[in-house]
Tab-separated table of C-alpha atoms in Angstrom:
chain	number	residue	atom	x	y	z
A	291	MET	CA	0.895	-7.812	-34.772
A	292	GLN	CA	0.034	-4.642	-36.633
A	293	PRO	CA	-3.331	-2.886	-36.093
A	294	ILE	CA	-5.975	-4.024	-38.524
A	295	ALA	CA	-7.780	-1.319	-40.472
A	296	CYS	CA	-11.513	-1.504	-40.929
A	297	THR	CA	-11.588	-2.601	-44.576
A	298	ILE	CA	-15.092	-4.016	-44.407
A	299	LYS	CA	-18.072	-1.767	-44.915
A	300	CYS	CA	-18.642	-0.151	-41.534
A	301	MET	CA	-21.744	-1.569	-39.907
A	302	LEU	CA	-21.752	1.074	-37.191
A	303	GLU	CA	-21.921	4.824	-37.497
A	304	LEU	CA	-22.455	6.265	-34.042
A	305	THR	CA	-23.363	9.928	-33.686
A	306	ASN	CA	-24.490	10.294	-30.060
A	307	PHE	CA	-24.269	8.689	-26.630
A	308	THR	CA	-27.646	6.974	-26.969
A	309	GLU	CA	-26.502	5.165	-30.115
A	310	ALA	CA	-23.134	4.365	-28.519
A	311	LYS	CA	-24.731	2.778	-25.454
A	312	GLN	CA	-27.135	0.831	-27.641
A	313	ALA	CA	-24.222	-0.540	-29.675
A	314	LEU	CA	-22.375	-1.524	-26.503
A	315	MET	CA	-25.306	-3.509	-25.099
A	316	GLN	CA	-24.285	-6.583	-27.103
A	317	TYR	CA	-21.138	-6.835	-24.977
A	318	TYR	CA	-23.185	-7.311	-21.797
A	319	THR	CA	-24.467	-10.689	-22.956
A	320	VAL	CA	-23.844	-13.655	-25.266
A	321	ASP	CA	-26.880	-15.024	-27.079
A	322	GLY	CA	-29.106	-13.032	-24.738
A	323	LYS	CA	-27.514	-14.463	-21.584
A	324	PRO	CA	-25.273	-12.588	-19.149
A	325	LEU	CA	-21.596	-12.844	-20.016
A	326	ASN	CA	-20.421	-15.037	-17.150
A	327	ARG	CA	-17.001	-16.548	-17.716
A	328	PRO	CA	-13.961	-17.101	-15.500
A	329	TYR	CA	-11.868	-14.055	-14.689
A	330	THR	CA	-8.773	-14.324	-16.872
A	331	LEU	CA	-6.757	-11.887	-18.958
A	332	ASP	CA	-6.817	-14.135	-22.039
A	333	LYS	CA	-9.639	-12.336	-23.873
A	334	MET	CA	-8.233	-8.923	-22.987
A	335	ARG	CA	-4.812	-9.807	-24.329
A	336	GLU	CA	-6.367	-11.242	-27.480
A	337	LEU	CA	-8.294	-8.012	-27.970
A	338	LEU	CA	-5.287	-5.767	-27.406
A	339	ASP	CA	-3.149	-7.835	-29.775
A	340	VAL	CA	-5.472	-6.725	-32.562
A	341	PHE	CA	-4.548	-3.116	-31.802
A	342	ASP	CA	-0.804	-3.791	-31.396
A	343	ASN	CA	-0.946	-3.492	-27.593
A	344	PRO	CA	-1.389	0.274	-27.208
A	345	GLN	CA	-1.217	-0.024	-23.398
A	346	ASN	CA	2.504	-0.712	-23.622
A	347	ASN	CA	3.102	2.586	-25.412
A	348	LEU	CA	1.812	4.472	-22.364
A	349	GLN	CA	3.456	5.613	-19.159
A	350	VAL	CA	0.826	4.499	-16.660
A	351	VAL	CA	-0.205	5.282	-13.101
A	352	HIS	CA	-2.303	2.249	-12.097
A	353	VAL	CA	-4.734	2.703	-9.182
A	354	ALA	CA	-6.316	-0.191	-7.240
A	355	GLY	CA	-7.936	-0.563	-3.822
A	356	THR	CA	-11.295	-0.971	-2.118
A	357	SER	CA	-12.020	2.579	-0.989
A	358	GLY	CA	-10.812	5.828	-2.486
A	359	LYS	CA	-9.412	4.549	-5.754
A	360	THR	CA	-11.592	6.698	-8.021
A	361	SER	CA	-10.851	9.873	-6.072
A	362	THR	CA	-7.165	9.008	-5.939
A	363	ALA	CA	-7.164	8.433	-9.698
A	364	TYR	CA	-8.864	11.796	-10.309
A	365	PHE	CA	-6.357	13.566	-8.060
A	366	ALA	CA	-3.368	11.835	-9.674
A	367	ALA	CA	-4.595	12.826	-13.131
A	368	ALA	CA	-5.246	16.390	-11.992
A	369	LEU	CA	-1.738	16.664	-10.556
A	370	ALA	CA	-0.174	15.344	-13.756
A	371	ALA	CA	-2.203	17.726	-15.912
A	372	ALA	CA	-1.415	20.681	-13.635
A	373	ALA	CA	2.273	19.807	-13.980
A	374	GLY	CA	1.918	20.271	-17.735
A	375	LEU	CA	1.617	16.658	-18.838
A	376	LYS	CA	-0.989	15.652	-21.405
A	377	THR	CA	-2.916	13.233	-19.210
A	378	GLY	CA	-5.438	10.503	-19.853
A	379	LEU	CA	-7.811	9.189	-17.198
A	380	THR	CA	-10.112	6.186	-17.295
A	381	VAL	CA	-12.451	5.360	-14.399
A	382	SER	CA	-15.186	2.833	-13.673
A	383	PRO	CA	-18.080	3.070	-13.297
A	384	HIS	CA	-18.829	6.329	-15.022
A	385	VAL	CA	-21.000	8.694	-13.004
A	386	VAL	CA	-22.019	11.437	-15.409
A	387	GLU	CA	-21.846	9.880	-18.882
A	388	ILE	CA	-20.068	7.076	-20.684
A	389	ASN	CA	-17.282	9.390	-21.891
A	390	ASP	CA	-16.092	9.717	-18.261
A	391	ARG	CA	-14.163	6.574	-19.164
A	392	VAL	CA	-11.931	8.409	-21.628
A	393	GLN	CA	-10.779	11.782	-20.303
A	394	ILE	CA	-7.973	14.026	-21.537
A	395	ASN	CA	-6.604	16.676	-19.169
A	396	GLY	CA	-9.646	16.391	-16.919
A	397	LEU	CA	-12.241	16.621	-19.678
A	398	PRO	CA	-14.201	13.679	-21.102
A	399	LEU	CA	-13.934	13.348	-24.880
A	400	PRO	CA	-16.612	15.525	-26.519
A	401	GLU	CA	-19.628	13.524	-27.655
A	402	PRO	CA	-18.918	13.778	-31.437
A	403	LEU	CA	-15.269	12.757	-31.021
A	404	PHE	CA	-16.064	9.993	-28.531
A	405	CYS	CA	-18.672	8.526	-30.877
A	406	SER	CA	-16.554	8.747	-34.019
A	407	GLU	CA	-13.577	7.113	-32.282
A	408	LEU	CA	-15.778	4.420	-30.744
A	409	THR	CA	-17.289	3.762	-34.181
A	410	GLU	CA	-13.879	3.031	-35.682
A	411	PHE	CA	-12.833	0.952	-32.691
A	412	LEU	CA	-15.992	-1.185	-32.607
A	413	ASN	CA	-15.923	-1.855	-36.330
A	414	ILE	CA	-12.396	-3.227	-36.029
A	415	VAL	CA	-13.467	-5.406	-33.084
A	416	GLN	CA	-16.473	-6.705	-34.995
A	417	SER	CA	-14.374	-7.425	-38.086
A	418	GLN	CA	-12.230	-9.762	-35.949
A	419	ASN	CA	-15.238	-11.669	-34.600
A	420	LEU	CA	-14.181	-10.966	-31.033
A	421	HIS	CA	-16.624	-10.849	-28.137
A	422	PRO	CA	-14.974	-9.172	-25.162
A	423	SER	CA	-16.941	-8.187	-22.094
A	424	TYR	CA	-18.208	-4.634	-21.774
A	425	PHE	CA	-15.484	-3.718	-19.294
A	426	GLU	CA	-12.734	-5.327	-21.388
A	427	LEU	CA	-13.970	-3.435	-24.414
A	428	MET	CA	-14.112	-0.037	-22.701
A	429	MET	CA	-10.705	-0.514	-21.079
A	430	ALA	CA	-9.144	-1.468	-24.401
A	431	PHE	CA	-10.833	1.519	-26.030
A	432	ALA	CA	-9.324	3.823	-23.399
A	433	PHE	CA	-5.837	2.405	-23.984
A	434	TRP	CA	-6.287	2.723	-27.753
A	435	GLU	CA	-7.553	6.288	-27.540
A	436	PHE	CA	-4.849	7.433	-25.117
A	437	ASN	CA	-2.260	6.055	-27.525
A	438	ARG	CA	-3.891	7.877	-30.463
A	439	GLN	CA	-4.008	11.070	-28.407
A	440	LYS	CA	-0.307	10.630	-27.537
A	441	VAL	CA	-0.819	11.306	-23.838
A	442	ASP	CA	2.287	11.731	-21.693
A	443	CYS	CA	0.720	9.949	-18.723
A	444	ALA	CA	-2.310	7.653	-18.436
A	445	VAL	CA	-4.014	7.223	-15.056
A	446	VAL	CA	-5.894	3.916	-15.065
A	447	GLU	CA	-8.372	2.905	-12.374
A	448	VAL	CA	-8.856	-0.812	-11.751
A	449	GLY	CA	-12.420	-2.036	-12.192
A	450	LEU	CA	-12.499	-5.037	-9.834
A	451	GLY	CA	-9.642	-6.496	-7.830
A	452	GLY	CA	-6.379	-6.122	-9.697
A	453	LEU	CA	-4.624	-9.371	-10.518
A	454	LEU	CA	-7.192	-10.470	-13.112
A	455	ASP	CA	-8.751	-7.088	-13.836
A	456	ALA	CA	-8.873	-6.148	-17.519
A	457	SER	CA	-6.652	-3.155	-16.802
A	458	ASN	CA	-3.808	-5.409	-15.601
A	459	VAL	CA	-2.159	-5.886	-18.997
A	460	ILE	CA	0.570	-3.225	-18.798
A	461	ASP	CA	3.985	-4.845	-19.122
A	462	ARG	CA	6.246	-1.829	-18.597
A	463	GLN	CA	8.679	-1.664	-15.694
A	464	ASP	CA	8.184	2.103	-15.317
A	465	LYS	CA	4.549	1.706	-14.274
A	466	VAL	CA	3.633	3.467	-11.021
A	467	CYS	CA	1.145	1.577	-8.829
A	468	VAL	CA	-1.088	3.191	-6.218
A	469	ILE	CA	-3.060	0.969	-3.839
A	470	THR	CA	-5.666	2.614	-1.623
A	471	ASP	CA	-7.294	1.269	1.548
A	472	ILE	CA	-8.350	-2.383	1.535
A	473	GLY	CA	-11.715	-3.534	2.895
A	474	LEU	CA	-14.183	-6.396	2.573
A	475	ASP	CA	-16.034	-5.914	-0.709
A	476	HIS	CA	-16.810	-8.188	-3.681
A	477	THR	CA	-15.905	-11.116	-1.444
A	478	GLN	CA	-17.680	-13.558	-3.766
A	479	VAL	CA	-14.950	-12.820	-6.339
A	480	LEU	CA	-11.910	-11.571	-4.432
A	481	GLY	CA	-11.903	-13.644	-1.234
A	482	ASN	CA	-13.326	-13.592	2.268
A	483	THR	CA	-10.388	-12.114	4.181
A	484	LEU	CA	-8.496	-8.846	3.982
A	485	GLY	CA	-5.354	-10.815	3.136
A	486	GLU	CA	-6.990	-12.569	0.196
A	487	ILE	CA	-8.443	-9.310	-1.117
A	488	ALA	CA	-5.133	-7.476	-0.641
A	489	THR	CA	-3.386	-10.203	-2.642
A	490	GLN	CA	-5.786	-9.600	-5.524
A	491	LYS	CA	-5.314	-5.826	-5.332
A	492	ALA	CA	-1.523	-6.156	-5.156
A	493	GLY	CA	-1.700	-8.188	-8.351
A	494	ILE	CA	-1.286	-4.944	-10.313
A	495	ILE	CA	2.347	-4.752	-9.133
A	496	GLY	CA	4.553	-5.736	-12.062
A	497	LEU	CA	8.262	-6.309	-12.468
A	498	LYS	CA	10.315	-3.436	-10.985
A	499	ASN	CA	7.269	-1.166	-10.636
A	500	THR	CA	7.145	1.597	-8.030
A	501	VAL	CA	4.275	1.269	-5.542
A	502	PHE	CA	2.609	3.698	-3.116
A	503	CYS	CA	0.183	2.806	-0.323
A	504	TYR	CA	-0.765	3.647	3.247
A	505	GLN	CA	0.340	1.465	6.153
A	506	GLN	CA	-2.566	-0.872	6.860
A	507	SER	CA	-3.225	-4.023	8.888
A	508	ALA	CA	-0.541	-6.689	9.164
A	509	GLU	CA	-2.300	-9.137	6.839
A	510	VAL	CA	-2.783	-6.457	4.171
A	511	MET	CA	0.847	-5.360	4.382
A	512	ARG	CA	2.065	-8.961	4.166
A	513	ALA	CA	0.257	-9.294	0.837
A	514	PHE	CA	1.667	-6.020	-0.481
A	515	GLN	CA	5.210	-6.807	0.663
A	516	ALA	CA	5.122	-10.347	-0.731
A	517	GLN	CA	4.068	-9.174	-4.180
A	518	ALA	CA	6.560	-6.296	-4.146
A	519	GLN	CA	9.373	-8.683	-3.203
A	520	THR	CA	8.370	-11.227	-5.851
A	521	LYS	CA	8.304	-8.522	-8.528
A	522	GLN	CA	11.419	-6.678	-7.292
A	523	ALA	CA	9.189	-3.616	-6.884
A	524	ASP	CA	9.957	-0.504	-4.855
A	525	LEU	CA	7.285	-0.165	-2.153
A	526	HIS	CA	6.686	3.265	-0.561
A	527	VAL	CA	4.477	3.178	2.554
A	528	LEU	CA	2.840	6.305	3.992
A	529	THR	CA	2.095	6.425	7.715
A	530	PRO	CA	-1.605	5.855	8.531
A	531	ASP	CA	-2.276	9.458	9.592
A	532	GLU	CA	-0.076	11.163	7.006
A	533	ARG	CA	-1.776	14.155	5.403
A	534	ALA	CA	-0.229	16.749	3.109
A	535	PRO	CA	-0.610	20.178	4.751
A	536	GLU	CA	-2.095	21.562	1.541
A	537	THR	CA	-5.166	19.314	1.928
A	538	GLN	CA	-6.676	20.931	5.030
A	539	GLY	CA	-9.591	22.365	3.062
A	540	LEU	CA	-10.706	18.946	1.791
A	541	SER	CA	-13.025	16.489	3.517
A	542	LEU	CA	-11.277	14.017	5.829
A	543	PHE	CA	-11.341	11.102	3.420
A	544	GLN	CA	-10.275	13.247	0.462
A	545	GLN	CA	-7.325	14.545	2.478
A	546	ARG	CA	-6.182	10.953	2.687
A	547	ASN	CA	-6.788	10.237	-0.999
A	548	PHE	CA	-5.096	13.424	-2.206
A	549	THR	CA	-2.052	12.832	0.002
A	550	LEU	CA	-1.573	9.350	-1.479
A	551	ALA	CA	-1.987	10.671	-5.030
A	552	LEU	CA	0.442	13.484	-4.290
A	553	ALA	CA	3.111	11.100	-3.000
A	554	ALA	CA	2.835	9.017	-6.164
A	555	MET	CA	2.884	12.001	-8.513
A	556	GLN	CA	5.763	13.728	-6.726
A	557	PHE	CA	7.688	10.630	-7.746
A	558	ALA	CA	6.134	10.190	-11.204
A	559	CYS	CA	5.985	13.728	-12.606
A	560	PRO	CA	9.767	14.330	-12.486
A	561	LYS	CA	10.208	10.975	-14.247
A	562	PHE	CA	7.950	12.355	-16.967
A	563	GLY	CA	10.040	15.528	-17.081
A	564	ARG	CA	7.569	17.765	-15.241
A	565	PRO	CA	8.222	18.177	-11.499
A	566	LEU	CA	5.263	19.292	-9.417
A	567	THR	CA	5.204	22.898	-8.249
A	568	LYS	CA	3.208	24.461	-5.412
A	569	LYS	CA	1.051	26.161	-8.046
A	570	ALA	CA	0.293	22.829	-9.729
A	571	ILE	CA	-0.635	21.246	-6.395
A	572	ALA	CA	-2.936	24.173	-5.568
A	573	GLN	CA	-4.614	23.816	-8.967
A	574	ALA	CA	-5.147	20.073	-8.508
A	575	LEU	CA	-6.707	20.649	-5.088
A	576	LEU	CA	-9.626	22.335	-6.861
A	577	THR	CA	-10.572	19.049	-8.543
A	578	GLU	CA	-14.173	17.990	-7.985
A	579	VAL	CA	-14.636	14.243	-8.079
A	580	PRO	CA	-18.131	13.337	-9.355
A	581	GLY	CA	-20.235	11.485	-6.812
A	582	ARG	CA	-17.804	11.901	-3.917
A	583	MET	CA	-19.258	14.129	-1.205
A	584	GLU	CA	-20.597	16.465	-3.880
A	585	THR	CA	-22.326	19.321	-2.088
A	586	LYS	CA	-24.996	21.766	-3.265
A	587	ILE	CA	-27.282	24.194	-1.469
A	588	ILE	CA	-30.931	23.671	-2.428
A	589	ASN	CA	-33.678	25.696	-0.799
A	590	GLY	CA	-31.338	26.445	2.083
A	591	LYS	CA	-30.549	22.752	2.631
A	592	ILE	CA	-27.018	21.333	2.444
A	593	VAL	CA	-27.397	18.455	-0.037
A	594	ILE	CA	-24.555	15.926	-0.170
A	595	ILE	CA	-24.468	13.040	-2.637
A	596	ASP	CA	-21.946	10.219	-2.495
A	597	GLY	CA	-21.702	6.798	-4.109
A	598	ALA	CA	-20.409	5.129	-0.918
A	599	HIS	CA	-21.901	1.647	-0.890
A	600	ASN	CA	-20.083	-0.432	1.730
A	601	GLN	CA	-19.213	-0.136	5.411
A	602	GLN	CA	-15.700	1.221	4.885
A	603	LYS	CA	-16.799	3.899	2.442
A	604	ILE	CA	-19.901	4.949	4.373
A	605	ASN	CA	-17.845	5.166	7.560
A	606	ALA	CA	-15.343	7.500	5.880
A	607	LEU	CA	-18.143	9.587	4.390
A	608	ILE	CA	-20.252	10.043	7.522
A	609	LYS	CA	-17.208	10.958	9.608
A	610	SER	CA	-16.290	13.586	7.026
A	611	VAL	CA	-19.841	14.981	6.970
A	612	VAL	CA	-20.000	15.203	10.761
A	613	ALA	CA	-16.565	16.815	10.921
A	614	LYS	CA	-17.578	19.462	8.381
A	615	TYR	CA	-21.060	20.104	9.841
A	616	PRO	CA	-20.668	19.162	13.526
A	617	ALA	CA	-23.744	20.947	14.870
A	618	LYS	CA	-26.223	20.054	12.136
A	619	ARG	CA	-28.754	17.222	12.103
A	620	ILE	CA	-28.735	14.804	9.178
A	621	ALA	CA	-31.470	13.173	7.103
A	622	ALA	CA	-30.451	10.478	4.626
A	623	LEU	CA	-31.877	8.973	1.442
A	624	VAL	CA	-30.546	5.464	0.810
A	625	ALA	CA	-30.735	2.712	-1.787
A	626	PHE	CA	-28.550	-0.343	-2.364
A	627	VAL	CA	-27.882	-2.384	-5.486
A	628	LYS	CA	-29.445	-5.850	-5.538
A	629	GLN	CA	-26.500	-8.160	-6.128
A	630	GLY	CA	-23.940	-10.366	-4.416
A	631	GLU	CA	-23.522	-9.449	-0.776
A	632	ALA	CA	-26.320	-6.854	-0.637
A	633	GLY	CA	-27.552	-8.014	2.774
A	634	ARG	CA	-24.242	-7.458	4.511
A	635	ARG	CA	-23.583	-4.184	2.672
A	636	MET	CA	-26.969	-2.861	3.785
A	637	SER	CA	-26.711	-3.901	7.425
A	638	ASP	CA	-23.109	-2.721	7.806
A	639	GLY	CA	-23.747	0.524	5.921
A	640	LEU	CA	-26.896	1.374	7.851
A	641	ALA	CA	-25.095	0.630	11.115
A	642	GLU	CA	-22.534	3.292	10.208
A	643	LEU	CA	-25.292	5.842	9.559
A	644	ARG	CA	-27.387	5.024	12.626
A	645	PRO	CA	-25.535	7.150	15.248
A	646	TYR	CA	-25.719	10.282	13.101
A	647	VAL	CA	-28.913	10.131	11.027
A	648	ASP	CA	-32.260	11.252	12.447
A	649	THR	CA	-34.496	10.578	9.439
A	650	LEU	CA	-33.946	7.751	6.943
A	651	ILE	CA	-35.812	7.584	3.615
A	652	THR	CA	-35.509	4.365	1.626
A	653	THR	CA	-35.956	4.111	-2.131
A	654	THR	CA	-34.859	1.995	-5.110
A	655	PHE	CA	-33.779	2.313	-8.742
A	656	GLU	CA	-33.386	0.484	-12.016
A	657	THR	CA	-30.739	1.604	-14.439
A	658	ALA	CA	-29.100	0.382	-17.622
A	659	LYS	CA	-25.822	2.176	-16.934
A	660	ASP	CA	-23.052	-0.302	-17.915
A	661	MET	CA	-25.692	-3.027	-17.676
A	662	THR	CA	-29.044	-3.425	-15.979
A	663	HIS	CA	-28.876	-2.901	-12.231
A	664	LYS	CA	-31.817	-3.049	-9.848
A	665	GLY	CA	-32.044	-1.770	-6.318
A	666	VAL	CA	-33.114	-3.703	-3.245
A	667	SER	CA	-36.770	-3.034	-2.430
A	668	PRO	CA	-37.168	0.031	-0.176
A	669	GLN	CA	-39.450	-1.975	2.100
A	670	GLU	CA	-36.644	-4.469	2.760
A	671	ILE	CA	-34.205	-1.669	3.560
A	672	ALA	CA	-36.779	-0.037	5.841
A	673	LYS	CA	-37.391	-3.288	7.726
A	674	LEU	CA	-33.679	-3.677	8.332
A	675	ALA	CA	-33.352	-0.021	9.370
A	676	ARG	CA	-36.119	-0.361	11.951
A	677	SER	CA	-34.425	-3.452	13.372
A	678	LEU	CA	-31.343	-1.252	13.843
A	679	ASN	CA	-33.485	1.225	15.812
A	680	PHE	CA	-33.698	4.058	13.303
A	681	GLN	CA	-36.496	6.158	14.793
A	682	ASN	CA	-37.952	7.835	11.687
A	683	VAL	CA	-37.991	5.614	8.602
A	684	GLN	CA	-39.990	6.537	5.504
A	685	VAL	CA	-40.448	4.539	2.296
A	686	GLN	CA	-40.745	6.090	-1.183
A	687	PRO	CA	-40.041	3.714	-4.101
A	688	ASP	CA	-39.773	6.502	-6.689
A	689	SER	CA	-36.262	7.925	-6.307
A	690	LEU	CA	-37.114	11.432	-7.514
A	691	ARG	CA	-40.111	11.679	-5.198
A	692	ALA	CA	-37.907	10.294	-2.433
A	693	PHE	CA	-35.437	13.101	-3.047
A	694	HIS	CA	-38.256	15.614	-2.926
A	695	LEU	CA	-39.365	14.053	0.380
A	696	LEU	CA	-35.790	14.280	1.720
A	697	LEU	CA	-35.737	18.033	1.133
A	698	GLN	CA	-38.979	18.421	3.108
A	699	GLN	CA	-37.431	17.017	6.291
A	700	PRO	CA	-36.498	19.390	9.136
A	701	GLU	CA	-32.830	18.385	9.172
A	702	GLN	CA	-30.487	20.853	7.491
A	703	VAL	CA	-28.062	18.302	6.018
A	704	CYS	CA	-29.575	16.003	3.381
A	705	LEU	CA	-27.382	13.020	2.482
A	706	VAL	CA	-27.921	10.754	-0.554
A	707	VAL	CA	-25.883	7.542	-0.286
A	708	GLY	CA	-25.754	3.791	-0.898
A	709	SER	CA	-25.103	3.333	-4.607
A	710	PHE	CA	-23.705	5.118	-7.636
A	711	TYR	CA	-26.800	3.914	-9.455
A	712	LEU	CA	-28.981	5.946	-7.099
A	713	LEU	CA	-26.794	8.948	-7.924
A	714	ASN	CA	-27.580	8.316	-11.577
A	715	ASP	CA	-31.164	9.374	-10.762
A	716	ILE	CA	-30.428	12.187	-8.303
A	717	ARG	CA	-27.249	13.868	-9.539
A	718	PRO	CA	-28.776	15.377	-12.707
A	719	LEU	CA	-31.221	17.294	-10.505
A	720	LEU	CA	-28.332	18.973	-8.757
A	721	HIS	CA	-26.739	20.010	-12.041
A	722	GLY	CA	-29.816	21.153	-13.949
A	723	GLN	CA	-29.791	18.175	-16.313
A	724	LYS	CA	-33.299	17.004	-15.353
A	725	ARG	CA	-36.523	18.856	-14.836
A	726	ASP	CA	-36.409	20.047	-11.242
A	727	ILE	CA	-39.323	18.518	-9.328
A	728	ILE	CA	-38.719	20.628	-6.241
């Protein structure tokens, strides 16, 4: 099917991010109700057919996993770009702004270009009377834009799972798959065991693809090996403690993520005609991943923000913080999103923090990023924290005031953690994008 031009009078004419996000709100719901339908790829394939399946014109590095997939995707894209490849990157959720979802050579599309391209894309979608989900729409837009930009390599982060994720529509045998560490998360959708979740994640492995992962538990590896065998894929397994020597300056968990990305791109870049050099690797090591152990000095305090929101991610983060600042006391500001398995995420995440955190401040949030998300009440988090024997627990429902309170604590390391949606409130303060209340 050939792409359909927008021959109708354009109903949309987007000029800024505010207008773009307003236009996208209709894809969160149907008739005012949340868009809840079975996870299938049918709607995504129908949508991409309209645009002549741009995803199959791209050489793709496809990144799935529970922990580390966003960082690994950023590092893979940085390595490809440093090697001289025109590189697209799409990630989810976005941390800074909606155009994080469509990046070229490490830079999100500028606001005017993003909005003009999204205008054309949405008008075509609307002319076909399609109603994809928000994530399906933004993934298809990324594929479409990367094809228009003629990227040499597209790095695509899975949104949820893998097998039925909207990104899993690439039919090329030269796709490179990267699967990061598997943990228990989104169990209400992906399954209650590591094996079930690993099977979903391994669903991105297509016919004769090349796959990179770390050695993990037996049940995880069984799922990876079964899918690789079924699809005649070439599975490359890194040893659990393997770290590229170049990564010594990174945090512990980013050493792991960069090493996995490097293994994949040392295979992929020569296939794209651009082998990786030491200079390219050194350049990629400078990549800052938004919302992953981002560190700033404020009023003499070491402020670290991270979107870690489950036990596995918080464990990796706190170990990295302690390793980097072994003699410094830690105060933490936490909030958790109110959905699904929030109770277990909170108790497991707080348990990881308990041995290292002296002061805990609880807060909440409400954001319309992607769709409306609300935080668990800070009183509920505080009650749970006290039951876990945190000695100094303070409650401040206003997230900005809570951050101000965090900086007043005697501890030198100030950690903000628990949800990317909390970072949506706090991160702009660190980058001068909001009025500083300090």
